[in-house]
Amino acid sequence: QIPNLVIGSINKALFPEVMTNASSQRIGLILSYERKIGIGCMLLLALLGYPAVWLLGGKAMSDAYGVLLILTVTIYAGLIAGAYMQFCFIPQGRYSLIVRNRLWALASTLVLMVAGLWLLPSSMIAATALSVSGLIEVAYCRAKAQVTGD
C-alpha cells in the first residue's frame, strides 16, 4: 500500500490540471509512468524480497517469499486501477464505475478463494486470489475507459 499512497500523492501534486483538463494523450502518458513504476516496484521486491525475508524471519519464513512475489502484482494493479479511477472516472463523475469495479474485485476475490481453498488448501490461495482480483480490476477499468472514450 505504501507505493500506492506515494504515487497517489505524487499524481495529485504533479497532475492537478489533469483532473479538470484531461486529454487522452495525457492520461496515456500518466498510465505509462504508472506501469513503469509498478513494474519497477515488482522487480525491486523480487530482487530484494528474499534477502529481506531471510533477514527478518530466517529459514522458517522462506515460504513467505513466494507469497511476496504473488502479491507484487497487487502493487501494479493498484497503481493502474487507481490512475484510471482518478484521471478517467472521477473527473467525469462516473462514480458508479468505481463502485462496480470494487464489487467485481470483491466478488472475484471471494470466488477465487473459496474455489481455490476447496481444490487446493494452501496459504498461497489468498495471495493468488488478491492478485488475480487486482488484474480483474485493471481489465475492468481499461474496458470501461475505452467505452467512455478515454
PDB file of C-alpha atoms in Angstrom:
ATOM      1  CA  GLN A   1       0.000   0.000   0.000  1.00  0.00           C
ATOM      2  CA  ILE A   2       2.920   2.371   0.546  1.00  0.00           C
ATOM      3  CA  PRO A   3       3.755   2.698  -3.193  1.00  0.00           C
ATOM      4  CA  ASN A   4       0.068   3.369  -3.883  1.00  0.00           C
ATOM      5  CA  LEU A   5      -0.064   6.164  -1.301  1.00  0.00           C
ATOM      6  CA  VAL A   6       3.178   7.711  -2.524  1.00  0.00           C
ATOM      7  CA  ILE A   7       2.178   7.577  -6.197  1.00  0.00           C
ATOM      8  CA  GLY A   8      -1.310   8.886  -5.422  1.00  0.00           C
ATOM      9  CA  SER A   9       0.187  11.880  -3.647  1.00  0.00           C
ATOM     10  CA  ILE A  10       2.650  12.472  -6.470  1.00  0.00           C
ATOM     11  CA  ASN A  11      -0.161  12.262  -9.049  1.00  0.00           C
ATOM     12  CA  LYS A  12      -2.208  14.847  -7.184  1.00  0.00           C
ATOM     13  CA  ALA A  13       0.790  17.158  -6.822  1.00  0.00           C
ATOM     14  CA  LEU A  14       2.183  16.827 -10.352  1.00  0.00           C
ATOM     15  CA  PHE A  15      -1.002  16.484 -12.336  1.00  0.00           C
ATOM     16  CA  PRO A  16      -3.695  18.645 -10.678  1.00  0.00           C
ATOM     17  CA  GLU A  17      -4.720  20.116 -14.026  1.00  0.00           C
ATOM     18  CA  VAL A  18      -5.391  16.630 -15.376  1.00  0.00           C
ATOM     19  CA  MET A  19      -8.328  16.347 -13.001  1.00  0.00           C
ATOM     20  CA  THR A  20     -10.034  19.246 -14.786  1.00  0.00           C
ATOM     21  CA  ASN A  21      -8.414  19.164 -18.233  1.00  0.00           C
ATOM     22  CA  ALA A  22      -7.810  15.502 -19.017  1.00  0.00           C
ATOM     23  CA  SER A  23      -6.867  14.569 -22.548  1.00  0.00           C
ATOM     24  CA  SER A  24      -6.418  11.012 -23.757  1.00  0.00           C
ATOM     25  CA  GLN A  25      -2.758  11.691 -24.512  1.00  0.00           C
ATOM     26  CA  ARG A  26      -2.049  12.995 -21.012  1.00  0.00           C
ATOM     27  CA  ILE A  27      -3.856  10.136 -19.361  1.00  0.00           C
ATOM     28  CA  GLY A  28      -1.977   7.685 -21.593  1.00  0.00           C
ATOM     29  CA  LEU A  29       1.322   9.258 -20.566  1.00  0.00           C
ATOM     30  CA  ILE A  30       0.428   9.073 -16.886  1.00  0.00           C
ATOM     31  CA  LEU A  31      -0.629   5.433 -17.251  1.00  0.00           C
ATOM     32  CA  SER A  32       2.679   4.704 -18.965  1.00  0.00           C
ATOM     33  CA  TYR A  33       4.569   6.165 -16.000  1.00  0.00           C
ATOM     34  CA  GLU A  34       2.362   4.232 -13.585  1.00  0.00           C
ATOM     35  CA  ARG A  35       3.108   0.990 -15.432  1.00  0.00           C
ATOM     36  CA  LYS A  36       6.848   1.632 -15.318  1.00  0.00           C
ATOM     37  CA  ILE A  37       6.734   2.464 -11.607  1.00  0.00           C
ATOM     38  CA  GLY A  38       4.624  -0.624 -10.881  1.00  0.00           C
ATOM     39  CA  ILE A  39       6.944  -2.924 -12.802  1.00  0.00           C
ATOM     40  CA  GLY A  40       9.944  -1.281 -11.125  1.00  0.00           C
ATOM     41  CA  CYS A  41       8.454  -1.925  -7.684  1.00  0.00           C
ATOM     42  CA  MET A  42       7.743  -5.525  -8.644  1.00  0.00           C
ATOM     43  CA  LEU A  43      11.322  -6.053  -9.823  1.00  0.00           C
ATOM     44  CA  LEU A  44      12.745  -4.362  -6.743  1.00  0.00           C
ATOM     45  CA  LEU A  45      10.715  -6.599  -4.447  1.00  0.00           C
ATOM     46  CA  ALA A  46      11.671  -9.667  -6.472  1.00  0.00           C
ATOM     47  CA  LEU A  47      15.351  -8.797  -6.131  1.00  0.00           C
ATOM     48  CA  LEU A  48      15.397  -7.631  -2.526  1.00  0.00           C
ATOM     49  CA  GLY A  49      12.484  -9.625  -1.112  1.00  0.00           C
ATOM     50  CA  TYR A  50      14.264 -12.899  -0.466  1.00  0.00           C
ATOM     51  CA  PRO A  51      17.160 -11.355   1.468  1.00  0.00           C
ATOM     52  CA  ALA A  52      14.660  -9.284   3.466  1.00  0.00           C
ATOM     53  CA  VAL A  53      12.528 -12.338   4.293  1.00  0.00           C
ATOM     54  CA  TRP A  54      15.633 -14.318   5.228  1.00  0.00           C
ATOM     55  CA  LEU A  55      16.944 -11.491   7.401  1.00  0.00           C
ATOM     56  CA  LEU A  56      13.644 -10.900   9.191  1.00  0.00           C
ATOM     57  CA  GLY A  57      12.425 -14.474   9.584  1.00  0.00           C
ATOM     58  CA  GLY A  58      15.229 -16.868   8.755  1.00  0.00           C
ATOM     59  CA  LYS A  59      14.759 -20.201   7.055  1.00  0.00           C
ATOM     60  CA  ALA A  60      11.408 -20.781   8.769  1.00  0.00           C
ATOM     61  CA  MET A  61       9.898 -17.868   6.821  1.00  0.00           C
ATOM     62  CA  SER A  62      11.409 -18.651   3.409  1.00  0.00           C
ATOM     63  CA  ASP A  63       7.969 -19.635   2.040  1.00  0.00           C
ATOM     64  CA  ALA A  64       6.881 -16.041   2.583  1.00  0.00           C
ATOM     65  CA  TYR A  65       8.973 -15.045  -0.438  1.00  0.00           C
ATOM     66  CA  GLY A  66       6.568 -16.884  -2.742  1.00  0.00           C
ATOM     67  CA  VAL A  67       3.639 -15.027  -1.214  1.00  0.00           C
ATOM     68  CA  LEU A  68       5.557 -11.763  -1.625  1.00  0.00           C
ATOM     69  CA  LEU A  69       6.154 -12.450  -5.317  1.00  0.00           C
ATOM     70  CA  ILE A  70       2.488 -13.208  -5.909  1.00  0.00           C
ATOM     71  CA  LEU A  71       1.380 -10.097  -4.023  1.00  0.00           C
ATOM     72  CA  THR A  72       3.683  -7.791  -6.009  1.00  0.00           C
ATOM     73  CA  VAL A  73       1.048  -7.949  -8.748  1.00  0.00           C
ATOM     74  CA  THR A  74      -1.294  -6.032  -6.436  1.00  0.00           C
ATOM     75  CA  ILE A  75       1.093  -3.062  -6.440  1.00  0.00           C
ATOM     76  CA  TYR A  76       0.974  -2.853 -10.222  1.00  0.00           C
ATOM     77  CA  ALA A  77      -2.785  -3.411 -10.315  1.00  0.00           C
ATOM     78  CA  GLY A  78      -3.428  -0.826  -7.604  1.00  0.00           C
ATOM     79  CA  LEU A  79      -1.390   1.822  -9.369  1.00  0.00           C
ATOM     80  CA  ILE A  80      -3.033   1.277 -12.751  1.00  0.00           C
ATOM     81  CA  ALA A  81      -6.609   0.895 -11.481  1.00  0.00           C
ATOM     82  CA  GLY A  82      -6.125   3.904  -9.200  1.00  0.00           C
ATOM     83  CA  ALA A  83      -4.896   6.034 -12.098  1.00  0.00           C
ATOM     84  CA  TYR A  84      -7.878   5.062 -14.230  1.00  0.00           C
ATOM     85  CA  MET A  85     -10.240   5.930 -11.407  1.00  0.00           C
ATOM     86  CA  GLN A  86      -8.509   9.183 -10.504  1.00  0.00           C
ATOM     87  CA  PHE A  87      -7.983  10.514 -14.020  1.00  0.00           C
ATOM     88  CA  CYS A  88     -10.802   8.943 -16.060  1.00  0.00           C
ATOM     89  CA  PHE A  89     -13.776   8.154 -13.864  1.00  0.00           C
ATOM     90  CA  ILE A  90     -13.731  10.762 -11.079  1.00  0.00           C
ATOM     91  CA  PRO A  91     -13.372  13.820 -13.377  1.00  0.00           C
ATOM     92  CA  GLN A  92     -16.342  12.546 -15.387  1.00  0.00           C
ATOM     93  CA  GLY A  93     -18.393  11.884 -12.256  1.00  0.00           C
ATOM     94  CA  ARG A  94     -18.597   8.164 -13.136  1.00  0.00           C
ATOM     95  CA  TYR A  95     -18.579   7.011  -9.519  1.00  0.00           C
ATOM     96  CA  SER A  96     -20.835   4.063 -10.339  1.00  0.00           C
ATOM     97  CA  LEU A  97     -17.985   2.562 -12.387  1.00  0.00           C
ATOM     98  CA  ILE A  98     -15.725   2.720  -9.362  1.00  0.00           C
ATOM     99  CA  VAL A  99     -18.326   1.006  -7.181  1.00  0.00           C
ATOM    100  CA  ARG A 100     -18.906  -1.704  -9.805  1.00  0.00           C
ATOM    101  CA  ASN A 101     -15.166  -2.170 -10.184  1.00  0.00           C
ATOM    102  CA  ARG A 102     -14.774  -2.704  -6.442  1.00  0.00           C
ATOM    103  CA  LEU A 103     -17.733  -5.085  -6.382  1.00  0.00           C
ATOM    104  CA  TRP A 104     -16.219  -7.144  -9.224  1.00  0.00           C
ATOM    105  CA  ALA A 105     -12.932  -7.231  -7.333  1.00  0.00           C
ATOM    106  CA  LEU A 106     -14.645  -8.358  -4.122  1.00  0.00           C
ATOM    107  CA  ALA A 107     -16.720 -11.000  -5.898  1.00  0.00           C
ATOM    108  CA  SER A 108     -13.736 -12.360  -7.807  1.00  0.00           C
ATOM    109  CA  THR A 109     -11.646 -12.496  -4.641  1.00  0.00           C
ATOM    110  CA  LEU A 110     -14.335 -14.433  -2.776  1.00  0.00           C
ATOM    111  CA  VAL A 111     -14.988 -16.856  -5.632  1.00  0.00           C
ATOM    112  CA  LEU A 112     -11.289 -17.486  -6.210  1.00  0.00           C
ATOM    113  CA  MET A 113     -10.602 -18.004  -2.504  1.00  0.00           C
ATOM    114  CA  VAL A 114     -13.495 -20.412  -1.983  1.00  0.00           C
ATOM    115  CA  ALA A 115     -12.734 -22.364  -5.156  1.00  0.00           C
ATOM    116  CA  GLY A 116      -9.012 -22.340  -4.516  1.00  0.00           C
ATOM    117  CA  LEU A 117      -9.275 -23.464  -0.913  1.00  0.00           C
ATOM    118  CA  TRP A 118     -11.751 -26.157  -1.884  1.00  0.00           C
ATOM    119  CA  LEU A 119      -9.437 -27.516  -4.588  1.00  0.00           C
ATOM    120  CA  LEU A 120      -6.049 -26.934  -3.001  1.00  0.00           C
ATOM    121  CA  PRO A 121      -5.813 -25.802   0.615  1.00  0.00           C
ATOM    122  CA  SER A 122      -2.717 -23.602   0.634  1.00  0.00           C
ATOM    123  CA  SER A 123      -1.542 -20.320   2.055  1.00  0.00           C
ATOM    124  CA  MET A 124      -0.802 -19.173  -1.497  1.00  0.00           C
ATOM    125  CA  ILE A 125      -4.505 -19.205  -2.432  1.00  0.00           C
ATOM    126  CA  ALA A 126      -5.353 -15.934  -0.670  1.00  0.00           C
ATOM    127  CA  ALA A 127      -2.400 -14.130  -2.237  1.00  0.00           C
ATOM    128  CA  THR A 128      -3.231 -15.522  -5.669  1.00  0.00           C
ATOM    129  CA  ALA A 129      -6.899 -14.551  -5.329  1.00  0.00           C
ATOM    130  CA  LEU A 130      -5.960 -10.987  -4.371  1.00  0.00           C
ATOM    131  CA  SER A 131      -3.535 -10.679  -7.274  1.00  0.00           C
ATOM    132  CA  VAL A 132      -5.979 -12.056  -9.841  1.00  0.00           C
ATOM    133  CA  SER A 133      -8.654  -9.776  -8.417  1.00  0.00           C
ATOM    134  CA  GLY A 134      -6.330  -6.812  -8.957  1.00  0.00           C
ATOM    135  CA  LEU A 135      -5.799  -7.811 -12.575  1.00  0.00           C
ATOM    136  CA  ILE A 136      -9.578  -8.086 -12.995  1.00  0.00           C
ATOM    137  CA  GLU A 137      -9.839  -4.512 -11.662  1.00  0.00           C
ATOM    138  CA  VAL A 138      -7.324  -3.308 -14.247  1.00  0.00           C
ATOM    139  CA  ALA A 139      -9.150  -5.124 -17.058  1.00  0.00           C
ATOM    140  CA  TYR A 140     -12.484  -3.629 -15.959  1.00  0.00           C
ATOM    141  CA  CYS A 141     -11.015  -0.123 -15.821  1.00  0.00           C
ATOM    142  CA  ARG A 142      -9.427  -0.475 -19.260  1.00  0.00           C
ATOM    143  CA  ALA A 143     -12.659  -1.755 -20.769  1.00  0.00           C
ATOM    144  CA  LYS A 144     -14.802   0.987 -19.233  1.00  0.00           C
ATOM    145  CA  ALA A 145     -12.298   3.755 -20.028  1.00  0.00           C
ATOM    146  CA  GLN A 146     -12.360   2.714 -23.693  1.00  0.00           C
ATOM    147  CA  VAL A 147     -16.153   2.644 -23.651  1.00  0.00           C
ATOM    148  CA  THR A 148     -16.314   6.150 -22.148  1.00  0.00           C
ATOM    149  CA  GLY A 149     -13.804   7.495 -24.676  1.00  0.00           C
ATOM    150  CA  ASP A 150     -10.655   7.942 -22.558  1.00  0.00           C
TER     151      ASP A 150
END
